[in-house]
CSV table of C-alpha atoms in Angstrom, one decimal:
chain,number,residue,atom,x,y,z
W,1,MET,CA,87.2,-0.4,145.7
W,2,SER,CA,85.5,-1.7,142.3
W,3,ASP,CA,83.4,-3.9,144.2
W,4,SER,CA,82.0,-2.0,147.3
W,5,ILE,CA,78.7,-0.3,146.7
W,6,GLY,CA,78.9,3.2,145.9
W,7,LEU,CA,76.4,6.1,146.4
W,8,LEU,CA,75.7,6.3,142.4
W,9,SER,CA,75.2,2.8,141.8
W,10,VAL,CA,72.1,3.7,144.2
W,11,LEU,CA,71.1,6.2,143.1
W,12,VAL,CA,71.7,4.7,139.5
W,13,LEU,CA,69.4,2.0,140.2
W,14,GLY,CA,66.7,3.8,142.0
W,15,ALA,CA,66.8,6.6,138.9
W,16,ALA,CA,65.9,2.9,136.5
W,17,LEU,CA,63.2,1.6,138.6
W,18,PHE,CA,61.6,4.7,138.4
W,19,ALA,CA,62.2,5.3,134.5
W,20,ILE,CA,61.0,1.4,134.0
W,21,GLY,CA,57.4,2.4,136.5
W,22,LEU,CA,57.1,5.4,134.3
W,23,VAL,CA,57.6,3.8,131.0
W,24,GLY,CA,55.1,1.2,132.4
W,25,PHE,CA,52.4,3.6,133.4
W,26,LEU,CA,52.7,5.3,129.8
W,27,VAL,CA,52.3,2.2,127.9
W,28,ARG,CA,50.2,-0.2,129.2
W,29,ARG,CA,46.3,-0.2,129.3
W,30,ASN,CA,45.5,-2.4,131.8
W,31,LEU,CA,44.5,-0.5,134.7
W,32,ILE,CA,46.1,-3.1,137.2
W,33,ILE,CA,49.3,-3.6,135.4
W,34,MET,CA,49.5,0.5,135.3
W,35,PHE,CA,48.7,0.7,139.7
W,36,LEU,CA,51.9,-2.0,139.5
W,37,SER,CA,53.8,0.5,137.6
W,38,THR,CA,53.5,3.3,140.4
W,39,GLU,CA,54.5,0.7,142.7
W,40,VAL,CA,57.6,-0.1,140.6
W,41,MET,CA,58.2,3.3,140.5
W,42,LEU,CA,57.6,3.5,144.4
W,43,GLN,CA,60.2,1.2,145.0
W,44,GLY,CA,62.6,3.2,143.3
W,45,VAL,CA,62.1,5.7,145.6
W,46,ILE,CA,62.6,3.9,148.6
W,47,VAL,CA,65.9,3.1,146.9
W,48,THR,CA,67.2,6.0,146.8
W,49,VAL,CA,65.9,7.7,149.9
W,50,VAL,CA,67.6,4.6,151.6
W,51,GLY,CA,70.5,5.1,150.0
W,52,PHE,CA,70.9,8.5,150.9
W,53,GLY,CA,70.4,7.7,154.5
W,54,ARG,CA,73.3,5.4,154.5
W,55,PHE,CA,75.7,7.8,153.3
W,56,TYR,CA,74.6,10.6,155.4
W,57,HIS,CA,74.8,8.2,158.3
W,58,ASN,CA,71.8,8.6,159.9
W,59,LEU,CA,68.2,6.9,160.0
W,60,ARG,CA,66.0,9.9,158.5
W,61,GLY,CA,65.8,8.1,155.2
W,62,GLN,CA,64.7,4.8,156.8
W,63,ALA,CA,62.1,6.8,158.6
W,64,PHE,CA,61.1,8.3,155.2
W,65,ALA,CA,60.9,4.8,153.8
W,66,VAL,CA,58.5,3.6,156.5
W,67,PHE,CA,56.1,6.7,155.3
W,68,LEU,CA,56.2,5.7,152.0
W,69,LEU,CA,55.3,2.2,152.7
W,70,VAL,CA,52.4,3.7,154.6
W,71,LEU,CA,51.6,5.9,151.4
W,72,ALA,CA,51.9,2.8,149.0
W,73,ALA,CA,49.8,0.6,150.9
W,74,VAL,CA,47.0,3.2,151.1
W,75,GLU,CA,47.6,4.1,147.2
W,76,ALA,CA,46.9,0.2,146.7
W,77,ALA,CA,43.8,0.4,148.5
W,78,VAL,CA,42.2,3.1,147.4
W,79,GLY,CA,43.4,2.8,143.8
W,80,LEU,CA,42.0,-0.8,143.6
W,81,GLY,CA,38.9,-0.1,145.0
W,82,LEU,CA,38.6,2.6,142.2
W,83,VAL,CA,39.6,-0.2,139.8
W,84,VAL,CA,37.0,-2.8,141.2
W,85,LEU,CA,34.7,0.3,140.3
W,86,MET,CA,35.7,0.8,137.1
W,87,PHE,CA,35.6,-2.5,136.1
W,88,ARG,CA,32.2,-2.9,137.2
W,89,ARG,CA,31.1,0.5,135.5
W,90,SER,CA,32.7,-0.5,132.2
W,91,GLY,CA,33.2,-4.4,131.9
W,92,THR,CA,36.8,-3.8,131.3
W,93,LEU,CA,40.2,-3.1,132.3
W,94,ASP,CA,41.5,-1.2,129.5
W,95,SER,CA,42.2,2.1,130.0
W,96,GLU,CA,41.3,3.3,126.5
W,97,ALA,CA,37.4,2.5,127.3
W,98,TRP,CA,37.4,5.9,129.7
W,99,ARG,CA,39.0,8.0,126.8
W,100,SER,CA,35.7,10.1,126.9
W,101,LEU,CA,37.2,11.8,130.3
W,102,LYS,CA,38.9,14.0,128.1
W,103,GLU,CA,36.7,15.8,127.0
H,1,MET,CA,88.8,13.6,125.8
H,2,THR,CA,89.0,12.1,129.1
H,3,LEU,CA,87.5,9.4,130.7
H,4,GLU,CA,85.5,11.8,132.7
H,5,ALA,CA,83.9,13.5,130.1
H,6,LEU,CA,83.4,10.0,128.5
H,7,LEU,CA,81.0,8.9,131.3
H,8,PRO,CA,77.6,10.8,130.5
H,9,TRP,CA,78.0,9.4,127.2
H,10,LEU,CA,78.5,6.0,128.1
H,11,PHE,CA,75.6,6.2,130.3
H,12,TYR,CA,73.5,7.7,127.2
H,13,LEU,CA,74.4,4.8,125.1
H,14,ILE,CA,73.3,2.1,127.9
H,15,ALA,CA,70.2,4.4,128.4
H,16,VAL,CA,69.4,4.2,124.5
H,17,ALA,CA,70.4,0.2,124.2
H,18,GLY,CA,68.0,0.2,127.7
H,19,ALA,CA,65.1,1.9,125.6
H,20,ALA,CA,65.4,-0.1,122.7
H,21,ALA,CA,64.9,-3.7,124.7
H,22,VAL,CA,62.2,-2.4,126.3
H,23,TYR,CA,60.8,-1.2,122.9
H,24,CYS,CA,61.2,-4.9,121.6
H,25,LEU,CA,59.7,-6.4,124.6
H,26,LEU,CA,56.6,-4.5,125.1
H,27,PRO,CA,53.2,-6.2,123.8
H,28,ARG,CA,52.4,-5.4,120.6
H,29,GLY,CA,49.3,-6.0,118.7
H,30,GLY,CA,49.2,-9.7,116.5
H,31,SER,CA,49.2,-13.0,117.8
H,32,ARG,CA,47.9,-13.4,121.5
H,33,ARG,CA,50.5,-15.8,122.5
H,34,THR,CA,53.3,-15.0,124.7
H,35,VAL,CA,56.3,-17.1,122.6
H,36,PRO,CA,59.2,-15.4,122.7
H,37,SER,CA,59.0,-13.9,118.8
H,38,ARG,CA,62.5,-13.1,117.3
H,39,LEU,CA,62.2,-9.5,118.3
H,40,ALA,CA,61.7,-10.6,122.1
H,41,ALA,CA,65.1,-12.3,121.7
H,42,LEU,CA,66.4,-9.6,120.4
H,43,GLY,CA,65.1,-6.9,123.4
H,44,SER,CA,66.1,-9.8,125.6
H,45,VAL,CA,69.6,-9.8,124.5
H,46,LEU,CA,69.8,-6.0,124.3
H,47,GLY,CA,68.5,-5.8,128.0
H,48,ALA,CA,71.2,-8.1,129.5
H,49,ALA,CA,73.8,-6.4,127.1
H,50,ALA,CA,72.4,-2.7,128.9
H,51,LEU,CA,72.3,-4.7,132.1
H,52,ALA,CA,75.6,-5.9,132.6
H,53,GLY,CA,76.6,-2.3,131.1
H,54,LEU,CA,75.0,-0.1,133.6
H,55,ILE,CA,76.7,-1.9,136.3
H,56,ALA,CA,79.8,-2.0,134.3
H,57,TRP,CA,79.5,2.0,134.2
H,58,SER,CA,78.4,2.2,138.3
H,59,VAL,CA,81.6,0.5,138.8
H,60,LEU,CA,84.0,2.4,136.7
H,61,PHE,CA,82.4,5.4,137.7
H,62,GLN,CA,82.8,4.8,141.2
H,63,ARG,CA,86.2,3.9,140.7
H,64,THR,CA,87.4,7.0,138.6
H,65,ARG,CA,84.8,10.1,139.9
H,66,ILE,CA,83.4,9.6,143.7
H,67,TYR,CA,85.7,11.5,146.3
H,68,THR,CA,84.8,13.5,148.7
H,69,TRP,CA,86.7,16.2,150.7
H,70,SER,CA,87.1,14.2,154.1
H,71,LEU,CA,87.6,16.7,157.9
H,72,ASP,CA,91.4,16.2,157.2
H,73,ARG,CA,90.9,18.3,153.9
H,74,GLU,CA,91.6,15.7,151.9
H,75,TRP,CA,90.1,14.1,148.9
H,76,ARG,CA,88.9,10.7,149.8
H,77,PRO,CA,86.4,8.0,148.5
H,78,HIS,CA,84.1,8.3,151.1
H,79,LEU,CA,80.7,7.4,149.4
H,80,ALA,CA,81.4,4.0,149.2
H,81,VAL,CA,80.6,1.5,151.5
H,82,GLU,CA,83.7,-0.5,152.7
H,83,ASN,CA,82.6,-4.3,152.1
H,84,PRO,CA,83.1,-6.6,148.9
H,85,VAL,CA,80.7,-9.3,149.5
H,86,GLN,CA,78.1,-6.8,150.1
H,87,GLY,CA,78.6,-4.8,147.0
H,88,TRP,CA,78.9,-7.5,144.5
H,89,PHE,CA,75.7,-9.0,146.4
H,90,PHE,CA,74.2,-5.5,146.0
H,91,TYR,CA,74.9,-5.5,142.1
H,92,LEU,CA,73.2,-8.9,142.1
H,93,PHE,CA,70.1,-7.9,143.5
H,94,ALA,CA,69.9,-4.8,141.8
H,95,ALA,CA,70.5,-6.6,138.2
H,96,ILE,CA,67.6,-9.1,139.7
H,97,ALA,CA,65.5,-6.1,140.8
H,98,ILE,CA,65.7,-4.0,137.2
H,99,GLY,CA,65.3,-7.2,135.1
H,100,SER,CA,61.9,-8.5,137.1
H,101,ALA,CA,61.1,-4.5,137.1
H,102,VAL,CA,61.4,-5.1,133.1
H,103,ALA,CA,59.4,-8.0,133.0
H,104,VAL,CA,56.5,-6.2,135.0
H,105,ILE,CA,56.0,-4.0,132.3
H,106,VAL,CA,56.1,-6.2,129.7
H,107,HIS,CA,54.4,-9.0,130.2
H,108,PRO,CA,51.4,-9.5,128.7
H,109,ARG,CA,49.2,-11.2,131.3
H,110,PRO,CA,48.3,-9.9,134.7
H,111,ILE,CA,49.1,-12.2,137.3
H,112,TYR,CA,52.5,-13.0,135.7
H,113,SER,CA,53.4,-9.2,136.5
H,114,ALA,CA,52.3,-9.5,140.0
H,115,LEU,CA,54.3,-12.0,140.7
H,116,TYR,CA,57.1,-10.8,139.0
H,117,PHE,CA,56.8,-7.6,140.8
H,118,VAL,CA,57.0,-10.3,144.1
H,119,LEU,CA,60.5,-10.6,142.5
H,120,THR,CA,61.4,-7.1,142.1
H,121,VAL,CA,60.3,-6.1,145.9
H,122,LEU,CA,62.2,-9.4,147.2
H,123,ALA,CA,65.2,-8.0,145.2
H,124,VAL,CA,65.0,-4.7,146.7
H,125,GLY,CA,64.5,-5.9,149.7
H,126,GLY,CA,68.0,-7.3,149.5
H,127,ALA,CA,69.3,-4.3,148.3
H,128,LEU,CA,68.2,-2.5,151.2
H,129,LEU,CA,69.7,-5.5,153.3
H,130,MET,CA,73.5,-4.6,151.7
H,131,LEU,CA,72.9,-1.1,152.8
H,132,GLN,CA,72.2,-2.1,156.2
H,133,ALA,CA,68.8,-1.5,156.3
H,134,GLU,CA,67.4,-4.7,158.1
H,135,PHE,CA,64.1,-3.9,159.7
H,136,LEU,CA,63.2,-2.1,156.3
H,137,ALA,CA,64.3,-4.6,154.1
H,138,VAL,CA,61.9,-7.0,156.5
H,139,ALA,CA,59.2,-5.1,156.2
H,140,LEU,CA,59.2,-4.2,152.7
H,141,VAL,CA,58.7,-7.5,152.0
H,142,LEU,CA,56.2,-7.9,154.7
H,143,ILE,CA,54.1,-5.3,153.6
H,144,TYR,CA,54.6,-5.2,149.7
H,145,ALA,CA,54.7,-9.1,148.7
H,146,GLY,CA,53.1,-10.1,151.5
H,147,ALA,CA,49.8,-7.3,152.0
H,148,ILE,CA,49.7,-5.5,149.0
H,149,LEU,CA,50.3,-8.1,146.2
H,150,VAL,CA,47.7,-9.7,147.9
H,151,THR,CA,45.4,-7.2,147.1
H,152,TYR,CA,46.5,-7.2,143.6
H,153,VAL,CA,45.7,-10.2,142.9
H,154,PHE,CA,42.5,-11.0,144.4
H,155,VAL,CA,41.8,-7.5,142.0
H,156,ILE,CA,43.1,-9.4,139.4
H,157,MET,CA,41.2,-12.4,140.4
H,158,LEU,CA,38.1,-10.1,141.0
H,159,ALA,CA,38.4,-8.0,137.7
H,160,ARG,CA,38.3,-10.9,135.1
H,161,GLU,CA,36.3,-10.6,132.2
H,162,SER,CA,35.8,-13.5,130.0
H,163,PRO,CA,38.9,-13.4,127.8
H,164,GLY,CA,38.8,-16.5,124.8
H,165,PRO,CA,38.1,-19.9,124.8
H,166,GLY,CA,41.4,-20.6,125.0
H,167,PRO,CA,43.0,-20.5,128.8
H,168,GLY,CA,46.2,-19.0,127.2
H,169,ASP,CA,43.8,-15.6,125.7
H,170,VAL,CA,44.6,-12.5,127.7
H,171,GLY,CA,42.6,-9.4,126.6
H,172,GLY,CA,43.5,-7.2,123.7
H,173,TYR,CA,44.3,-4.6,125.8
H,174,ASP,CA,46.9,-6.4,127.3
H,175,VAL,CA,48.9,-7.5,124.1
H,176,ARG,CA,48.8,-3.8,122.6
H,177,SER,CA,50.7,-1.5,124.0
H,178,ARG,CA,49.6,2.5,124.3
H,179,GLN,CA,52.4,4.3,122.0
H,180,PRO,CA,55.3,2.5,122.7
H,181,LEU,CA,57.7,4.5,121.3
H,182,ALA,CA,56.6,7.8,122.9
H,183,GLY,CA,56.3,6.2,126.2
H,184,VAL,CA,60.0,4.4,126.1
H,185,LEU,CA,61.4,7.8,125.1
H,186,ALA,CA,59.7,9.7,127.8
H,187,GLY,CA,60.8,7.1,130.6
H,188,PHE,CA,64.5,6.7,129.3
H,189,LEU,CA,65.2,10.9,128.9
H,190,LEU,CA,64.0,11.1,132.4
H,191,LEU,CA,66.6,8.8,133.3
H,192,ALA,CA,69.0,10.5,131.1
H,193,ALA,CA,68.0,13.6,132.9
H,194,ILE,CA,68.1,12.4,136.5
H,195,VAL,CA,71.7,10.7,135.6
H,196,THR,CA,73.2,14.1,134.0
H,197,PRO,CA,73.5,16.0,136.8
H,198,MET,CA,74.9,12.7,138.9
H,199,CYS,CA,78.0,12.5,136.2
H,200,ASP,CA,79.1,16.7,137.3
H,201,ARG,CA,81.8,16.6,139.4
H,202,ALA,CA,80.8,19.9,140.4
H,203,ASN,CA,76.8,18.4,142.0
H,204,TRP,CA,79.1,16.1,144.3
H,205,TYR,CA,81.2,18.6,145.8
H,206,ASN,CA,77.9,20.8,146.9
H,207,GLY,CA,77.1,18.1,148.9
H,208,ILE,CA,80.4,17.2,150.7
H,209,GLU,CA,80.3,19.8,154.0
H,210,LYS,CA,77.6,17.4,155.5
H,211,LEU,CA,79.0,14.3,154.2
H,212,ALA,CA,82.8,15.1,155.5
H,213,PHE,CA,80.8,16.2,158.6
H,214,GLN,CA,78.6,13.0,159.2
H,215,ALA,CA,81.8,10.7,158.1
H,216,GLU,CA,82.8,10.8,161.6
H,217,VAL,CA,79.8,9.4,162.6
H,218,GLU,CA,79.3,5.8,163.0
H,219,PRO,CA,76.8,4.9,160.7
H,220,PRO,CA,73.6,3.7,162.6
H,221,ASP,CA,72.3,0.0,162.2
H,222,GLY,CA,69.0,-0.5,161.1
H,223,SER,CA,67.7,-2.7,163.7
H,224,PRO,CA,64.3,-2.2,164.7
H,225,ASP,CA,65.4,-0.8,168.1
H,226,ALA,CA,67.0,1.8,166.0
H,227,MET,CA,64.5,2.6,164.1
H,228,GLY,CA,61.8,2.7,166.5
H,229,ARG,CA,64.0,5.5,168.5
H,230,GLU,CA,64.1,7.1,165.1
H,231,LEU,CA,60.3,7.0,164.6
H,232,TYR,CA,58.9,7.6,168.1
H,233,GLN,CA,61.6,10.6,168.9
H,234,SER,CA,62.3,12.4,165.7
H,235,HIS,CA,58.5,11.7,163.8
H,236,VAL,CA,55.9,10.9,166.4
H,237,LEU,CA,53.5,13.4,164.5
H,238,GLY,CA,54.3,11.5,161.2
H,239,ILE,CA,53.6,8.5,162.9
H,240,GLU,CA,49.8,9.8,164.2
H,241,LEU,CA,49.3,11.3,161.0
H,242,ALA,CA,50.2,8.0,159.0
H,243,GLY,CA,47.8,6.0,161.6
H,244,VAL,CA,45.0,8.8,160.3
H,245,LEU,CA,45.6,8.3,156.7
H,246,LEU,CA,45.4,4.5,157.0
H,247,VAL,CA,42.1,5.0,158.8
H,248,VAL,CA,40.8,7.4,156.6
H,249,ALA,CA,42.3,5.2,153.1
H,250,ILE,CA,40.3,1.8,154.6
H,251,VAL,CA,37.0,3.4,155.2
H,252,GLY,CA,37.1,5.1,151.8
H,253,ALA,CA,38.5,2.1,149.9
H,254,VAL,CA,35.6,0.1,151.5
H,255,ALA,CA,33.0,3.0,150.9
H,256,VAL,CA,34.0,3.4,147.1
H,257,ALA,CA,34.6,-0.5,146.5
H,258,ARG,CA,30.7,-1.4,148.0
H,259,LYS,CA,28.8,0.8,146.2
H,260,ARG,CA,27.3,-1.6,143.5
H,261,ILE,CA,27.0,-4.2,146.0
H,262,GLU,CA,25.1,-2.8,148.1
H,263,ALA,CA,22.9,-1.6,145.0
H,264,ALA,CA,22.6,-5.6,144.2
H,265,GLU,CA,22.0,-6.6,147.4
H,266,ALA,CA,18.7,-4.5,147.7
H,267,ALA,CA,17.2,-5.2,144.4
H,268,GLY,CA,17.8,-8.9,145.1
H,269,PRO,CA,15.7,-10.2,147.2
H,270,VAL,CA,12.5,-7.7,146.5
H,271,ARG,CA,12.4,-8.7,142.4
H,272,PRO,CA,11.3,-12.2,142.0
H,273,PRO,CA,7.9,-11.9,144.5
H,274,PRO,CA,6.3,-9.9,142.3
H,275,LEU,CA,7.2,-11.2,139.2
H,276,PRO,CA,4.4,-14.2,139.4
H,277,ALA,CA,1.5,-12.3,140.9
H,278,GLY,CA,0.3,-10.7,137.1
H,279,PRO,CA,1.1,-11.3,133.3
H,280,PRO,CA,4.5,-10.3,132.5
H,281,PRO,CA,4.3,-6.7,131.7
H,282,ALA,CA,7.6,-6.4,129.5
H,283,GLY,CA,7.9,-9.8,128.2
H,284,GLY,CA,6.6,-9.9,124.4
H,285,GLY,CA,8.4,-6.2,123.8
H,286,PRO,CA,11.5,-6.8,123.1
H,287,GLN,CA,10.5,-9.5,120.5
H,288,ARG,CA,8.5,-7.6,118.3
């Protein structure tokens, strides 16, 4: 019993990945790493929905995860395009270079 | 105090250890090298301990707490996949995924972060395999490690500012974190806030009607066949919208990233011819 997969283990794995991604997004200053952190958060979400689907005995979680994959690809394309644009504008990947946006 | 009441506190202890580990491992100013310092060694030890504690905690939790009300009106440990081999491999993949995810966010060099993210994706794919989501595991590795990561690596190589004279130097913004204490606190408070309701037994009871009902149904396999049926029978509109979204995003990404190149190309061929015709108009300006 102790060595089979419990739903809680799956949920904790998803939550841990999400929290680690959040920390990376908040703390790192490199724009590319910030986007990479959001991808880590999406991995956590995928694990969570697939785990729920597995334990509810249907495929809806996996179907949802397929759409999450689409969303991740879209986000990477648009986000990295913006990162390239911002790099050309400011000459650096430092997110602190865009501090003036807060005014 | 019973073990049940102790479980959330044990988790908070593990979360504090993990938060301290991430805080120690985060890059901070000073040396621009990636040689592990004493603080980083302390962080690794703490992190390994927290990871082992997390796995032990979830196994312990599962052993003591998870029971559902089955159809024959009895508490049963329904919420577990009964397969020892799968179980051990799941925990192994989970440990690799969490460890490499931490490496993604703490490594000072972006290219190594991207490579560690490949490891995260592979480990998550393995964990999905253990949850019998075979098609999704393969699709995850193909799309993430194959397509998205290649885009990231291209952008990392494109957006390279000349760093320093040494090949090992990285940008200053990569070795100095932004408010590491506040960020780590926010992340791990969120983790504690997510996990605390899971420790409450009453919350497990709320979902048992459905779970007990569904438990008699055979679990579906995650083969491409079954996934295709599910997607094209129940989510046709979603598939169409996903296609539209992909097209819009690709067009938008090209439009956003292309703008400056077009300007440079338009200005490029035009500029050389007029210069030799007359005297340099602004040549002496900056020298005065």
